[in-house]
mmCIF file of C-alpha atoms in Angstrom:
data_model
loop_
_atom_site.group_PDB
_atom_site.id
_atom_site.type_symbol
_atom_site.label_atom_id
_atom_site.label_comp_id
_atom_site.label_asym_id
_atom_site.label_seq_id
_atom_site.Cartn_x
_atom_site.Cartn_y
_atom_site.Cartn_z
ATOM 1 C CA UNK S 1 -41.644 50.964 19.831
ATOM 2 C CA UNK S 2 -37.927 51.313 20.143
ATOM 3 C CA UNK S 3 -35.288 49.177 17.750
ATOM 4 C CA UNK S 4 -34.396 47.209 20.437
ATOM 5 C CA UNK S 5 -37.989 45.905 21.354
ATOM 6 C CA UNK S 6 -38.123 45.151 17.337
ATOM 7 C CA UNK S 7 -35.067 43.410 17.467
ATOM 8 C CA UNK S 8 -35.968 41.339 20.315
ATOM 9 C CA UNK S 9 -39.110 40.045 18.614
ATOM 10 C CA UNK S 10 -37.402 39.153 15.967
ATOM 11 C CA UNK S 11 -35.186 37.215 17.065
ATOM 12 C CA UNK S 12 -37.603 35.506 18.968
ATOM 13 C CA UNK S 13 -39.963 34.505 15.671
ATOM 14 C CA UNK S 14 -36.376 32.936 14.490
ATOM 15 C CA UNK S 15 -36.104 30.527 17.091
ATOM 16 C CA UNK S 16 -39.698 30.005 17.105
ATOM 17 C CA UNK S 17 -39.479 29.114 13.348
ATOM 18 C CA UNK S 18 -36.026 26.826 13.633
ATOM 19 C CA UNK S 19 -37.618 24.868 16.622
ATOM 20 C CA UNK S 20 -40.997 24.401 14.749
ATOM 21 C CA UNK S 21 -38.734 23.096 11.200
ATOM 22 C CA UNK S 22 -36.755 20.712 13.793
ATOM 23 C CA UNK S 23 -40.148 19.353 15.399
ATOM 24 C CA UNK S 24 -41.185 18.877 11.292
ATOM 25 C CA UNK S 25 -38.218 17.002 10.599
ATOM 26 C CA UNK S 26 -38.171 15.011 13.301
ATOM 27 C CA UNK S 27 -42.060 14.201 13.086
ATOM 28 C CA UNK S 28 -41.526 13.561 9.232
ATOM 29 C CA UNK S 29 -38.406 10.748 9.785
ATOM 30 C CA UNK S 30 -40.008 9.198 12.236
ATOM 31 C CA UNK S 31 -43.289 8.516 9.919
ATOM 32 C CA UNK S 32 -41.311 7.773 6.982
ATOM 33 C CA UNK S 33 -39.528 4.901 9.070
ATOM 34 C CA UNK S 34 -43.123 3.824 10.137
ATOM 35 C CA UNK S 35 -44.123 3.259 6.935
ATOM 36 C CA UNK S 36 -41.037 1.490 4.796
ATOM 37 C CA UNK S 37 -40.994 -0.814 8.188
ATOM 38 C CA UNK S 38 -45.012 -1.457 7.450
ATOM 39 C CA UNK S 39 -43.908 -1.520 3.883
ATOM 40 C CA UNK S 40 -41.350 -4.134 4.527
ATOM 41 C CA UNK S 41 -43.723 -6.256 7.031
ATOM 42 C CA UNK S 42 -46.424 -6.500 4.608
ATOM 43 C CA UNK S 43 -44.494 -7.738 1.773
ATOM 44 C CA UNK S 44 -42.393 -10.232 3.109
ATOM 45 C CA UNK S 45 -43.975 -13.523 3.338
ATOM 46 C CA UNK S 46 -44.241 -15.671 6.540
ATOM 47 C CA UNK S 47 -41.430 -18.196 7.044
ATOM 48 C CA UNK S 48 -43.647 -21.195 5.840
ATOM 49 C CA UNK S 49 -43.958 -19.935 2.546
ATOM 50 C CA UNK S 50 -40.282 -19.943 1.804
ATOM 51 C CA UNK S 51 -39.075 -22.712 -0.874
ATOM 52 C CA UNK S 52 -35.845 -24.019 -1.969
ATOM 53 C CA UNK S 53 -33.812 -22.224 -4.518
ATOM 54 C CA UNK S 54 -35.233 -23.115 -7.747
ATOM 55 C CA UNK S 55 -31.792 -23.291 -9.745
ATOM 56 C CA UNK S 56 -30.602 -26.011 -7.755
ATOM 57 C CA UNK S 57 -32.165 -29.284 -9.423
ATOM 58 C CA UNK S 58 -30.325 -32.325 -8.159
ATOM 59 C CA UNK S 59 -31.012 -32.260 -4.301
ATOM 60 C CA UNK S 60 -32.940 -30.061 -1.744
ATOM 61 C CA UNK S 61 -32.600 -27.405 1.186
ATOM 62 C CA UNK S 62 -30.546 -29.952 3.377
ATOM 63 C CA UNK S 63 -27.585 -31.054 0.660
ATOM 64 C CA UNK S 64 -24.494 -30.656 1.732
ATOM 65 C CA UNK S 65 -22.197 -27.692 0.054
ATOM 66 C CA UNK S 66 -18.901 -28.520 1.640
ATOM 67 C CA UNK S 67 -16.331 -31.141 1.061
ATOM 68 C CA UNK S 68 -16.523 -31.997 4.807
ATOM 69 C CA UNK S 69 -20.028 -33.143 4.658
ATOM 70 C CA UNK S 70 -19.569 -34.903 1.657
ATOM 71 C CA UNK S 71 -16.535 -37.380 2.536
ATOM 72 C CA UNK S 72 -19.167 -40.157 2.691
ATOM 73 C CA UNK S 73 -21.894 -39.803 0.194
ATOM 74 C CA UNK S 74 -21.734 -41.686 -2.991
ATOM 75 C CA UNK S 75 -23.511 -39.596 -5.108
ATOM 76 C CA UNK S 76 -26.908 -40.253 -7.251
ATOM 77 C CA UNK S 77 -27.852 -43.297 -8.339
ATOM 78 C CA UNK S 78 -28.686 -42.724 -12.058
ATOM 79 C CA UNK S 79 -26.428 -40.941 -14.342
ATOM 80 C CA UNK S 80 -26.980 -37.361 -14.134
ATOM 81 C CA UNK S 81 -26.267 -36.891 -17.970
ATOM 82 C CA UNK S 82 -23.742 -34.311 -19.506
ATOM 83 C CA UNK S 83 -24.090 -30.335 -20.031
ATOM 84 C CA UNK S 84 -24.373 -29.206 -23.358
ATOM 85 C CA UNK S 85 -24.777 -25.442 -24.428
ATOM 86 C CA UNK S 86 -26.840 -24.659 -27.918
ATOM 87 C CA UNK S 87 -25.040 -23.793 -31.468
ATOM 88 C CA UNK S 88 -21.561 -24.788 -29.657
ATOM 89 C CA UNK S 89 -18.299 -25.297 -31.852
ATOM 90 C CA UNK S 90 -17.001 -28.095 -31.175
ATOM 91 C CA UNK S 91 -15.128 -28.666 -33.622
ATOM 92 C CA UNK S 92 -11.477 -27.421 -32.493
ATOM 93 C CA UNK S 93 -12.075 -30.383 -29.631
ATOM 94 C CA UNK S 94 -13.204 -32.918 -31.629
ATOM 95 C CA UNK S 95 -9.906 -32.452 -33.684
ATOM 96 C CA UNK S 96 -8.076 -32.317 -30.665
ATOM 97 C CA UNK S 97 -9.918 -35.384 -29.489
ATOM 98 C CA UNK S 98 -8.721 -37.668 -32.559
ATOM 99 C CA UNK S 99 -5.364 -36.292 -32.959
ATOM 100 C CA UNK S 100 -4.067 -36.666 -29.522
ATOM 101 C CA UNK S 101 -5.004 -39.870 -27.789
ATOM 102 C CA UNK S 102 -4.917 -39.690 -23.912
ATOM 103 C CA UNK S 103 -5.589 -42.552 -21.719
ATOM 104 C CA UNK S 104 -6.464 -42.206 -18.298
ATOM 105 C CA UNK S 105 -6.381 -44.542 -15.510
ATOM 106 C CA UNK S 106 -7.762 -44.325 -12.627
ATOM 107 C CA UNK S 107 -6.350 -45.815 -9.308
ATOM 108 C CA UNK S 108 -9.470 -47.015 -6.937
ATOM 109 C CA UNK S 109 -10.337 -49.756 -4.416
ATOM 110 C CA UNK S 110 -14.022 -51.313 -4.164
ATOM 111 C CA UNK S 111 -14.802 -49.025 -0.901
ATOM 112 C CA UNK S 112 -14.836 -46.252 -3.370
ATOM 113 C CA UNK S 113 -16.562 -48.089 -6.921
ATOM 114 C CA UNK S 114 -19.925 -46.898 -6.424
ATOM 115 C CA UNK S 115 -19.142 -43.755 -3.786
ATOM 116 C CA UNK S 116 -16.554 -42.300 -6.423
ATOM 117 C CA UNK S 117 -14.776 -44.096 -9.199
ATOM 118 C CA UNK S 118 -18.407 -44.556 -11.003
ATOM 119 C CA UNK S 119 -18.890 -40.335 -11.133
ATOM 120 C CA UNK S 120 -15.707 -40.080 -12.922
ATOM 121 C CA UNK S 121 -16.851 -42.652 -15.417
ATOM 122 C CA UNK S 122 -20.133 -40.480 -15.821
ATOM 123 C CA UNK S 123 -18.253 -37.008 -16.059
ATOM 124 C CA UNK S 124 -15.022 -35.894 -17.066
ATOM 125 C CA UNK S 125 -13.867 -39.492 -17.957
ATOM 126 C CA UNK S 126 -15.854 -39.548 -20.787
ATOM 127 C CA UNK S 127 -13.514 -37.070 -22.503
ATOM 128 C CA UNK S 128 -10.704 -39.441 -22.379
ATOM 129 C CA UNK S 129 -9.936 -41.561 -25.327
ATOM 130 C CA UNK S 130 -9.282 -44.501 -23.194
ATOM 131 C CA UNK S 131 -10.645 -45.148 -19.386
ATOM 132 C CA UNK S 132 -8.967 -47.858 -17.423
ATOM 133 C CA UNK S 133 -9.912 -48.280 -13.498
ATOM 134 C CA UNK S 134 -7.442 -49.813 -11.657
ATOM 135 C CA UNK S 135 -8.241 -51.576 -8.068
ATOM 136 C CA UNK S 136 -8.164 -54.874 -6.261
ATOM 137 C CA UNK S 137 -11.525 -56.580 -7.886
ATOM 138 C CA UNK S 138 -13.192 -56.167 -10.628
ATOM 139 C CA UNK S 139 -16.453 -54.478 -11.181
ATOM 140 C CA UNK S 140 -18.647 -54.716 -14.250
ATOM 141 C CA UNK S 141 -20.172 -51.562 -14.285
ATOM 142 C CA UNK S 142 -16.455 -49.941 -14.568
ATOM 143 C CA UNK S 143 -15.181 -52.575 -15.993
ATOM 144 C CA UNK S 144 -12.083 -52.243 -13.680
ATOM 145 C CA UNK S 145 -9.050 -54.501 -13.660
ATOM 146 C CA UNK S 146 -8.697 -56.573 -10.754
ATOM 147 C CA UNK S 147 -4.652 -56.037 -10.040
ATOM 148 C CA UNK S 148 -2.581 -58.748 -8.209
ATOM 149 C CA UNK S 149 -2.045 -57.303 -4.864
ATOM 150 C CA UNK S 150 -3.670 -55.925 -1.592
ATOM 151 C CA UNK S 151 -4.832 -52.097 -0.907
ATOM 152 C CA UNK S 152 -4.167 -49.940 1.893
ATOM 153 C CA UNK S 153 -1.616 -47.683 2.187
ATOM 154 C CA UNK S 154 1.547 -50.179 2.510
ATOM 155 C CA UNK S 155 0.559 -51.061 -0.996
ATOM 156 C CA UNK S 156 0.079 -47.736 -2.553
ATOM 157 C CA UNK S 157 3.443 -47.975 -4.262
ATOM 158 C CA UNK S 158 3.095 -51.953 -5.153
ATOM 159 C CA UNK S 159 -0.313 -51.032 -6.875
ATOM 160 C CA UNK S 160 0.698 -47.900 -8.826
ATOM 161 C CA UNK S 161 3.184 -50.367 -10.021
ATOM 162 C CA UNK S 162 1.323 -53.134 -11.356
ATOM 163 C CA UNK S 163 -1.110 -50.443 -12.960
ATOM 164 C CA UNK S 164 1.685 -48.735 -14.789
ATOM 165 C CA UNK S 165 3.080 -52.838 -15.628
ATOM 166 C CA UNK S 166 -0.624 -53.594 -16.864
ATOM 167 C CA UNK S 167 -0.758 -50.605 -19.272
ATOM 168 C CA UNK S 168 2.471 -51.205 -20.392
ATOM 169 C CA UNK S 169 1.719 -54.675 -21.402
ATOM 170 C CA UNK S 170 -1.463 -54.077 -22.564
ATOM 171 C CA UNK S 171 -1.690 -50.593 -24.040
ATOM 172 C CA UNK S 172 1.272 -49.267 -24.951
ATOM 173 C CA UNK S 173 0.186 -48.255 -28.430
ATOM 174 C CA UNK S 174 -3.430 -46.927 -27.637
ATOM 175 C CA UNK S 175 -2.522 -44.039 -26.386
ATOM 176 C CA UNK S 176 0.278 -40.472 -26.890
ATOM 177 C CA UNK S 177 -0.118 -39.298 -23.307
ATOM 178 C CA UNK S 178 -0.901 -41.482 -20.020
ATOM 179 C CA UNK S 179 -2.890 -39.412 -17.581
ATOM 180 C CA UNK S 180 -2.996 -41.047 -13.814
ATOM 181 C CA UNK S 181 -5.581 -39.879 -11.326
ATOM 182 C CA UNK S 182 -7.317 -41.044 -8.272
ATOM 183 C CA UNK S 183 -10.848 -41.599 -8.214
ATOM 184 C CA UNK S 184 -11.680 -38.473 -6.164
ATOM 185 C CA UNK S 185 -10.066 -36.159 -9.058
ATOM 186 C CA UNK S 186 -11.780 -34.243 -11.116
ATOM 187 C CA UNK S 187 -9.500 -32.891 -14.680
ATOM 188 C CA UNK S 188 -10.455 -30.664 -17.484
ATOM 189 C CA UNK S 189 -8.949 -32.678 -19.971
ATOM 190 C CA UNK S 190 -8.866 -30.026 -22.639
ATOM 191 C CA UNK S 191 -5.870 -28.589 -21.018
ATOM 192 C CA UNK S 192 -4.285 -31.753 -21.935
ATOM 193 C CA UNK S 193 -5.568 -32.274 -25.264
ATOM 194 C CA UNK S 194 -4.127 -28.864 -26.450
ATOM 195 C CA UNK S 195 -0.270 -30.440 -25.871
ATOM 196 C CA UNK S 196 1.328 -31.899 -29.289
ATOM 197 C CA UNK S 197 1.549 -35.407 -29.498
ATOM 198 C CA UNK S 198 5.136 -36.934 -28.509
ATOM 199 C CA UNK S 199 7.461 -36.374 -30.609
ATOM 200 C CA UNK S 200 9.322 -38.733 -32.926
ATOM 201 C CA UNK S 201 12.950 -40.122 -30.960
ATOM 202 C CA UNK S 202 14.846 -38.824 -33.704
ATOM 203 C CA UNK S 203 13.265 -35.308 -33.036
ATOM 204 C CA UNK S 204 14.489 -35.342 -29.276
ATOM 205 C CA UNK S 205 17.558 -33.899 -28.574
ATOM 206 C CA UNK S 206 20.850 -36.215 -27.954
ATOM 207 C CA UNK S 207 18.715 -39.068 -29.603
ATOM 208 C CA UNK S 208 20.201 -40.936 -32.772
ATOM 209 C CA UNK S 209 18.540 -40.512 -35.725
ATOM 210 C CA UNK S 210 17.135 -43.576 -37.701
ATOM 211 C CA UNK S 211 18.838 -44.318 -41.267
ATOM 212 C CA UNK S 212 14.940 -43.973 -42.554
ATOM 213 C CA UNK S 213 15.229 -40.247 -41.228
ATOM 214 C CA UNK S 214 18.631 -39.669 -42.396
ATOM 215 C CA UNK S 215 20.027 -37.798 -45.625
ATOM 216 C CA UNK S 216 22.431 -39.054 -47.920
ATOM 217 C CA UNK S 217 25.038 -36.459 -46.300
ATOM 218 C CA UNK S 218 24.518 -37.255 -42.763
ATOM 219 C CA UNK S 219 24.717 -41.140 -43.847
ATOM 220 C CA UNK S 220 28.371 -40.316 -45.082
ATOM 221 C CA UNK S 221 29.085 -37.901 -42.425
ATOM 222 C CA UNK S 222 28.613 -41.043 -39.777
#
């Protein structure tokens, strides 16, 4: 047998070999994809036996999840209660909450009592020292005041008026810091709890100082 005959053969058994670990490979993914699909199949459930998200507790699979589709609902009925989280300090806000009185008023109309002005009674508006509603007529469960004057737009400015006129008259000293909002807003108040409480007119600059407030020097400098 001469080299080149032995030669020949062997290169022969090479491609035989390469062609049969191609076939294996190929035979081998294409099983392997057979089975994670059957895999797959036979543990997903049928349609029908999909449920609703259990995390989400107030509503179901056809709730709406964007502000669009929620211009005219008014919300649940009952009070939804407040979240509270275990062993939580609350002490800092508490402080906060006594030290620097905010009152908050909100501007509504009776189109909106029961579709919005009532959820910010039941939420954030219960971290306010003070909660006034303002609209056209009053309501009981808000306990709103009925101003002297007409909504719509034309009498946005008249109304925010009378509001401001109302808590002048009427609450002047109830409060350090007057907070408007409209009754689709939602504030975290504690941002405006941590701001110091007014400060005294003889601590503002340019103001005069009283004589109460005033050394004996400054008294004789005047």
């Amino acid at each position: 047998m001469t080299a080149n005959s032995l030669l020949g053969r062997s290169i022969l058994n090479e491609g035989r070999s390469n062609k049969r670990s191609l076939v294996s490979l190929i035979v081998g993914l294409v099983v392997g994809f057979c089975l994670a699909e059957l895999f797959v199949y036979s543990s997903t459930p049928e349609r029908g036996e999909f449920v609703p998200y259990d995390g989400h507790r107030h509503g179901d699979v056809n709730d709406a999840h964007h502000s669009h589709d929620m211009l005219e609902l008014s919300g649940p009925e009952q009070d939804v209660g407040t979240h509270e989280h275990s062993n939580e300090n609350t002490s800092i806000a508490e402080k906060l909450h006594s030290e620097v009185r905010i009152l908050c008023w909100i501007m509504t109309n009776p189109s909106n009592h029961k579709k919005k002005a009532r959820h910010v009674k039941r939420t954030w508006g219960k971290r306010c020292n003070k909660l006034i509603f303002m609209s056209s007529a009053k309501d009981e469960e808000l306990d709103s005041v009925a101003l002297p004057i007409g909504e719509g737009r034309n009498n946005l400015w008249g109304k925010t008026k009378e509001a401001f006129k109302y808590i002048y008259e009427h609450h002047i000293n109830d409060a350090d810091w007057f907070l408007k909002a409209d009754d689709d807003t939602y504030t975290i108040l504690t941002v405006g709890e941590l701001m110091p409480a007014p400060k005294e007119p003889s601590a503002i600059e340019g103001a005069k100082p009283s004589e109460e407030s005033m050394t004996e020097s400054e008294k004789e400098a005047q």
